[in-house]
C-alpha cells in the first residue's frame, strides 16, 4: 500500500472532518532504524526514529500539515510563526503547497543555514529580530486576533494533534510499545504530543502499555529542569535554544505520569553524541536531535535506563540543516591532493 501522508493514514485519531482539505507532502512514515553498534555497546535495544526524513527535514511537518489543513478549513490566508528554523521551513513549504502566505519571525543569527535557505526558497517572508525565540513568539502571539492569520507555532493545538502520529508509527513499526522514548525538549510540544499519542493508542486498544518518557533540554536552556524561565538561553543546538517552553506543563506531565523525567545535557555531550551517531551508525542528525542520544548515554549511568530495555531515540531533524556546526565540530582538514596517481596511491597506503 502506498503511503498517503499522516492526515489520511491516521484520520480516525485526528481532528479531520469532511471539510478538512487533503493536504499532504507525504510526511510521516519515517524509518525506525535499529542502531546495532550503540545497542551492543550500551546493552540495550536502541531504535532511531529518523524524523529528518520528513519532506522538509524535521518532525515539524507532522503537526504543520494538520495545523495548515485546519487553518484552510477556517478560511485563513496567512500563516504566521516564530521559529528557531524548522517550524519556519515547514510552515513555508505547506503554505506554498496550499497557496497561502507565510510570515516567519526568527532570532537573528541563531537559525541554522539550511533552515533559512528553505524558508526563503519556499517563498516565506522572513523577519529577523534582535532577540531570542521567546521574544519572537511573544511578538507573534500578539497578532492572534488579526483576521485571516493563523499562528502555526506549537501553541496551536492542531500542531500537537498531528505530531502524535509519530508515536503511532513507533508502535506500528515495533509491533509493541518500547520501554523508553527519549527526545530533545525545546518548547516541549513534541514530548507532549508523543505522550498524548501513546495514551490515545492505549485507549484505542492498539497499545498494551505506556513507555517512560525521557526528555532532554540543553544545559544552557534548561528552564524546566531548573524550574524557572531563562532570559538568555544558550546552546549550540539552536532548535532547542528556548528559555520559556510553551508546552512546559505538558512536558512535566509526560515525565511524571510515565515514570520518566526531564533532564539536561551540556553542549559537549550533545556534540559528542552528534559525531558519534554519524561515525558509528552512519546517521547524520542535527545537534538538537543528538541531545536524545547524549541523554540516553547519561540515563544509562544514572539507572534511568536499564540493561536489555527497548529504547527509541527520536532524531528530530536532519543533519544537513546545519552544515556549519558539522564542519566546525568535525575539525577535519580537507587535504590537498595533486592530480597525480602516485599521490592518491600514497594516501591509500597510509593508515
Ligand atoms: C522543534 C525541534 C525540537 C524541539 O521540539 P519541541 O517540540 O519544541 O520540544 C527539537 N529538535 C528539532 C530538530 C526541532 O526542529
Coordinates of C-alpha atoms and ligand atoms in Angstrom, one line a residue:
X1 CA 0.0 0.0 0.0
X2 CA 1.4 3.4 -0.8
X3 CA 1.7 5.9 2.0
X4 CA -1.0 8.7 1.9
X5 CA 0.6 11.1 4.4
X6 CA -0.3 11.5 8.1
X7 CA -3.8 13.0 7.8
X8 CA -5.2 10.2 5.7
X9 CA -3.2 7.4 7.4
X10 CA -4.3 8.4 10.9
X11 CA -7.6 10.2 10.2
X12 CA -9.6 8.3 13.0
X13 CA -7.2 9.7 15.6
X14 CA -7.1 13.2 14.3
X15 CA -9.4 16.2 14.2
X16 CA -10.1 15.6 10.5
X17 CA -13.6 16.3 9.2
X18 CA -15.2 16.1 5.7
X19 CA -14.3 19.8 5.3
X20 CA -10.6 19.2 6.0
X21 CA -8.6 19.6 2.8
X22 CA -6.5 16.6 1.9
X23 CA -3.2 18.5 2.2
X24 CA 0.0 16.5 2.2
X25 CA 3.6 16.3 1.1
X26 CA 3.6 12.6 2.1
X27 CA 5.0 13.5 5.5
X28 CA 5.4 10.8 8.2
X29 CA 6.1 7.1 7.7
X30 CA 9.7 7.8 8.7
X31 CA 12.2 4.9 9.2
X32 CA 12.8 3.3 12.6
X33 CA 16.4 2.1 12.3
X34 CA 18.0 -0.4 14.7
X35 CA 21.2 1.1 16.0
X36 CA 23.3 -2.1 16.1
X37 CA 26.6 -0.6 17.3
X38 CA 25.2 1.5 20.0
X39 CA 22.8 -1.2 21.1
X40 CA 25.7 -3.6 21.5
X41 CA 28.0 -1.2 23.4
X42 CA 25.2 0.0 25.7
X43 CA 23.5 -3.4 26.2
X44 CA 20.1 -2.1 25.2
X45 CA 17.9 -2.4 22.1
X46 CA 18.2 1.1 20.6
X47 CA 16.0 2.2 17.7
X48 CA 16.3 5.6 16.0
X49 CA 13.2 7.3 14.6
X50 CA 14.6 9.3 11.7
X51 CA 12.3 12.4 11.6
X52 CA 14.9 14.2 9.5
X53 CA 13.5 12.2 6.6
X54 CA 10.2 14.2 6.6
X55 CA 9.6 16.4 3.5
X56 CA 11.2 19.5 5.0
X57 CA 13.7 17.5 7.1
X58 CA 12.2 17.6 10.5
X59 CA 9.3 16.3 12.6
X60 CA 7.6 19.7 12.3
X61 CA 5.9 18.6 9.1
X62 CA 3.6 16.2 11.1
X63 CA 2.0 18.9 13.1
X64 CA 2.2 21.5 10.4
X65 CA 0.2 19.6 7.9
X66 CA -2.6 19.3 10.5
X67 CA -2.4 22.9 11.5
X68 CA -2.4 24.2 8.0
X69 CA -5.2 22.0 6.9
X70 CA -7.3 23.3 9.8
X71 CA -6.3 26.9 9.1
X72 CA -7.5 26.5 5.5
X73 CA -10.8 25.0 6.8
X74 CA -11.1 28.1 8.9
X75 CA -10.5 30.4 6.0
X76 CA -7.0 31.7 6.9
X77 CA -4.9 33.3 4.1
X78 CA -1.7 33.8 6.1
X79 CA 0.4 31.5 8.2
X80 CA 2.4 33.2 11.0
X81 CA 5.0 31.7 13.2
X82 CA 8.1 32.4 15.4
X83 CA 10.8 29.9 14.8
X84 CA 14.3 28.6 15.6
X85 CA 14.2 27.4 11.9
X86 CA 12.4 24.2 11.4
X87 CA 8.9 25.5 12.1
X88 CA 9.5 28.3 9.5
X89 CA 10.8 25.8 6.9
X90 CA 7.8 23.6 7.4
X91 CA 5.2 26.4 7.5
X92 CA 6.7 27.9 4.4
X93 CA 6.6 24.6 2.5
X94 CA 2.9 23.9 3.4
X95 CA 2.0 27.5 2.7
X96 CA 3.5 27.1 -0.8
X97 CA 1.7 23.9 -1.3
X98 CA -1.7 25.4 -0.2
X99 CA -1.3 28.7 -1.9
X100 CA -1.1 30.7 1.4
X101 CA 1.2 33.5 2.5
X102 CA 3.8 32.6 5.1
X103 CA 5.3 35.2 7.5
X104 CA 8.0 34.0 9.9
X105 CA 9.9 35.7 12.7
X106 CA 13.3 34.3 13.7
X107 CA 16.1 35.2 16.1
X108 CA 18.8 37.0 14.1
X109 CA 22.0 35.0 13.6
X110 CA 20.7 31.9 15.5
X111 CA 19.0 29.9 12.8
X112 CA 20.9 27.1 11.1
X113 CA 21.8 27.9 7.5
X114 CA 19.8 25.1 5.8
X115 CA 16.6 26.1 7.6
X116 CA 16.9 29.7 6.5
X117 CA 17.6 28.6 2.9
X118 CA 14.5 26.5 3.0
X119 CA 12.2 29.3 4.3
X120 CA 13.5 31.7 1.7
X121 CA 13.3 29.4 -1.2
X122 CA 9.7 28.2 -0.3
X123 CA 8.8 31.9 -0.6
X124 CA 8.2 32.9 3.0
X125 CA 8.5 36.5 4.2
X126 CA 11.3 36.2 6.8
X127 CA 11.8 38.8 9.5
X128 CA 14.8 38.6 11.9
X129 CA 14.6 40.2 15.4
X130 CA 17.5 41.2 17.7
X131 CA 16.2 38.8 20.3
X132 CA 15.7 35.1 21.0
X133 CA 12.9 32.7 20.1
X134 CA 10.9 33.5 23.2
X135 CA 10.8 37.2 22.2
X136 CA 9.8 36.2 18.7
X137 CA 7.0 34.0 20.0
X138 CA 5.7 36.8 22.2
X139 CA 5.5 39.2 19.2
X140 CA 3.7 36.6 17.1
X141 CA 1.2 35.7 19.9
X142 CA 0.3 39.4 20.0
X143 CA -1.2 39.1 16.5
X144 CA -3.6 36.3 17.4
X145 CA -6.6 38.4 16.6
X146 CA -5.6 39.5 13.1
X147 CA -8.3 38.5 10.6
X148 CA -7.2 35.8 8.2
X149 CA -4.0 35.0 10.1
X150 CA -3.3 31.6 11.6
X151 CA -0.5 31.2 14.1
X152 CA 1.2 27.8 13.5
X153 CA 3.5 27.6 16.4
X154 CA 3.0 24.6 18.7
X155 CA 0.7 26.8 20.9
X156 CA -1.7 25.9 18.1
X157 CA -3.3 22.6 19.4
X158 CA -3.6 21.2 15.9
X159 CA 0.2 21.0 15.8
X160 CA 0.3 18.6 18.7
X161 CA -2.6 16.6 17.3
X162 CA -0.6 16.0 14.1
X163 CA 2.6 15.3 16.0
X164 CA 1.0 12.4 17.8
X165 CA 1.3 10.4 14.6
X166 CA 5.0 9.7 15.3
X167 CA 4.1 7.8 18.5
X168 CA 1.5 5.8 16.4
X169 CA 4.2 4.9 13.9
X170 CA 6.7 3.8 16.6
X171 CA 4.1 1.3 18.0
X172 CA 3.1 0.2 14.5
X173 CA 6.7 -0.4 13.4
X174 CA 7.9 -2.1 16.5
X175 CA 4.8 -4.1 17.0
X176 CA 4.9 -3.2 20.7
X177 CA 5.4 -0.2 22.9
X178 CA 9.1 0.5 23.8
X179 CA 10.2 0.7 27.4
X180 CA 11.6 4.2 26.9
X181 CA 11.2 7.0 24.4
X182 CA 14.0 9.7 24.6
X183 CA 13.7 13.0 22.8
X184 CA 15.1 16.6 22.9
X185 CA 13.0 19.2 24.6
X186 CA 12.8 22.8 23.3
X187 CA 9.2 24.2 23.5
X188 CA 8.2 20.8 24.8
X189 CA 5.5 20.4 22.2
X190 CA 6.9 17.1 20.8
X191 CA 7.2 15.3 24.1
X192 CA 3.7 16.4 25.0
X193 CA 2.4 15.1 21.6
X194 CA 4.2 11.7 21.9
X195 CA 2.7 11.2 25.3
X196 CA -0.8 12.1 24.0
X197 CA -0.3 9.7 21.1
X198 CA 0.8 6.8 23.2
X199 CA -2.2 7.3 25.5
X200 CA -4.6 7.6 22.6
X201 CA -3.2 4.3 21.2
X202 CA -3.6 2.6 24.6
X203 CA -7.2 3.8 24.8
X204 CA -7.9 2.5 21.2
X205 CA -6.5 -0.9 22.1
X206 CA -3.6 -0.5 19.7
X207 CA -1.1 -0.4 22.6
X208 CA -0.9 -2.6 25.7
X209 CA 1.1 -0.3 27.9
X210 CA 2.9 3.1 28.0
X211 CA 6.6 3.9 27.7
X212 CA 8.7 6.0 30.1
X213 CA 9.2 9.4 28.5
X214 CA 12.7 10.9 28.9
X215 CA 13.1 14.5 27.7
X216 CA 16.4 16.3 27.4
X217 CA 16.9 20.0 27.4
X218 CA 20.3 21.7 26.6
X219 CA 22.0 22.7 29.8
X220 CA 22.2 26.4 28.9
X221 CA 18.5 26.4 28.1
X222 CA 17.2 24.0 30.8
X223 CA 14.2 26.0 32.1
X224 CA 12.1 23.0 33.1
X225 CA 15.0 21.3 34.8
X226 CA 15.8 24.5 36.7
X227 CA 12.2 25.2 37.4
X228 CA 12.4 28.8 36.1
X229 CA 12.4 30.5 32.7
X230 CA 15.8 31.5 31.4
X231 CA 16.2 35.1 29.9
X232 CA 19.2 34.4 27.7
X233 CA 19.2 30.7 26.8
X234 CA 22.4 29.4 25.1
X235 CA 23.3 26.2 23.3
X236 CA 24.9 25.0 20.1
X237 CA 21.6 23.1 19.5
X238 CA 19.7 26.1 18.1
X239 CA 16.4 24.1 17.7
X240 CA 16.2 23.8 21.5
X241 CA 17.6 27.2 22.4
X242 CA 14.4 28.1 24.2
X243 CA 14.1 29.8 27.6
X244 CA 10.4 29.6 28.4
X245 CA 8.9 26.4 26.8
X246 CA 5.4 26.9 25.5
X247 CA 4.3 23.4 26.5
X248 CA 6.2 23.4 29.8
X249 CA 3.3 21.7 31.8
X250 CA 2.8 19.1 29.0
X251 CA 6.4 18.0 29.4
X252 CA 6.2 17.9 33.2
X253 CA 3.0 15.8 33.0
X254 CA 4.5 13.4 30.4
X255 CA 7.6 12.8 32.6
X256 CA 5.6 12.4 35.8
X257 CA 2.7 10.3 34.5
X258 CA 5.0 8.0 32.6
X259 CA 7.6 7.5 35.3
X260 CA 10.2 9.3 33.2
X261 CA 12.0 12.6 33.6
X262 CA 13.2 15.8 32.1
X263 CA 17.0 16.3 32.4
X264 CA 19.7 18.4 30.9
X265 CA 22.7 17.5 28.8
X266 CA 25.5 20.0 28.1
X267 CA 26.8 21.1 24.7
X268 CA 30.0 19.0 24.9
X269 CA 27.8 15.9 25.4
X270 CA 25.5 16.9 22.6
X271 CA 28.3 17.4 20.1
X272 CA 30.0 14.2 21.2
X273 CA 26.8 12.3 20.6
X274 CA 26.3 14.2 17.3
X275 CA 29.7 13.0 16.0
X276 CA 29.4 9.5 17.4
X277 CA 26.0 8.9 15.8
X278 CA 27.4 9.8 12.4
X279 CA 30.5 7.8 12.8
X280 CA 29.2 4.7 14.4
X281 CA 25.7 4.4 12.9
X282 CA 26.0 6.4 9.7
X283 CA 23.2 8.7 10.7
X284 CA 23.5 12.5 10.4
X285 CA 21.0 14.3 12.6
X286 CA 21.1 17.9 13.7
X287 CA 22.7 18.9 17.0
X288 CA 19.3 19.2 18.9
X289 CA 18.5 15.7 17.9
X290 CA 21.8 14.4 19.3
X291 CA 20.6 15.6 22.7
X292 CA 18.4 12.5 22.8
X293 CA 21.5 10.3 22.3
X294 CA 23.5 12.2 24.8
X295 CA 20.6 11.9 27.2
X296 CA 20.4 8.1 26.8
X297 CA 24.1 7.8 27.5
X298 CA 23.5 9.8 30.7
X299 CA 20.4 7.9 31.7
X300 CA 22.4 4.6 31.4
X301 CA 24.8 5.9 34.1
X302 CA 22.0 7.1 36.4
X303 CA 20.0 3.9 36.1
X304 CA 17.0 5.6 34.4
X305 CA 17.5 3.1 31.5
X306 CA 18.4 -0.5 32.4
X307 CA 20.2 -3.2 30.5
X308 CA 18.1 -5.0 27.9
X309 CA 15.5 -2.4 27.6
X310 CA 14.0 -1.3 24.3
X311 CA 14.7 2.4 23.7
X312 CA 13.5 4.7 20.9
X313 CA 15.5 7.9 20.3
X314 CA 13.7 10.5 18.3
X315 CA 16.1 12.1 15.9
X316 CA 14.0 15.2 15.3
X317 CA 15.9 16.9 12.4
X318 CA 18.2 16.2 9.5
X319 CA 22.0 16.9 10.0
X320 CA 22.1 18.7 6.6
X321 CA 20.1 21.5 8.2
X322 CA 23.2 22.8 10.0
X323 CA 26.3 22.3 7.8
X324 CA 28.2 25.0 9.8
X325 CA 28.1 23.1 13.1
X326 CA 29.1 19.9 11.3
X327 CA 32.2 21.4 9.7
X328 CA 33.2 23.3 12.9
X329 CA 32.8 20.3 15.2
X330 CA 34.4 17.7 12.9
X331 CA 37.7 19.6 12.9
X332 CA 38.9 17.6 9.9
X333 CA 41.1 19.4 7.5
X334 CA 40.3 18.8 3.8
X335 CA 43.6 17.8 2.4
X336 CA 45.0 19.0 -0.9
X337 CA 45.8 16.3 -3.4
X338 CA 47.9 16.7 -6.5
X339 CA 46.3 15.4 -9.7
X340 CA 48.8 12.6 -10.0
X341 CA 48.1 8.8 -9.4
X342 CA 51.2 8.5 -7.3
X343 CA 49.8 10.8 -4.6
X344 CA 46.5 9.1 -4.3
X345 CA 48.1 5.7 -4.0
X346 CA 50.4 7.0 -1.3
X347 CA 47.5 8.3 0.6
X348 CA 45.7 5.0 0.4
X349 CA 48.8 3.1 1.7
X350 CA 48.9 5.4 4.7
X351 CA 47.0 4.0 7.7
Ligands
LIG1 C1 11.5 21.9 17.1 C2 12.6 21.0 17.3 C3 12.9 20.4 18.6 C4 12.2 20.7 19.8 O1 10.9 20.3 19.8 P1 9.8 20.9 20.8 O2 8.5 20.4 20.4 O3 9.9 22.4 20.7 O4 10.3 20.5 22.2 C5 14.0 19.5 18.6 N1 14.7 19.2 17.5 C6 14.4 19.8 16.3 C7 15.3 19.4 15.2 C8 13.4 20.7 16.2 O5 13.2 21.2 15.0

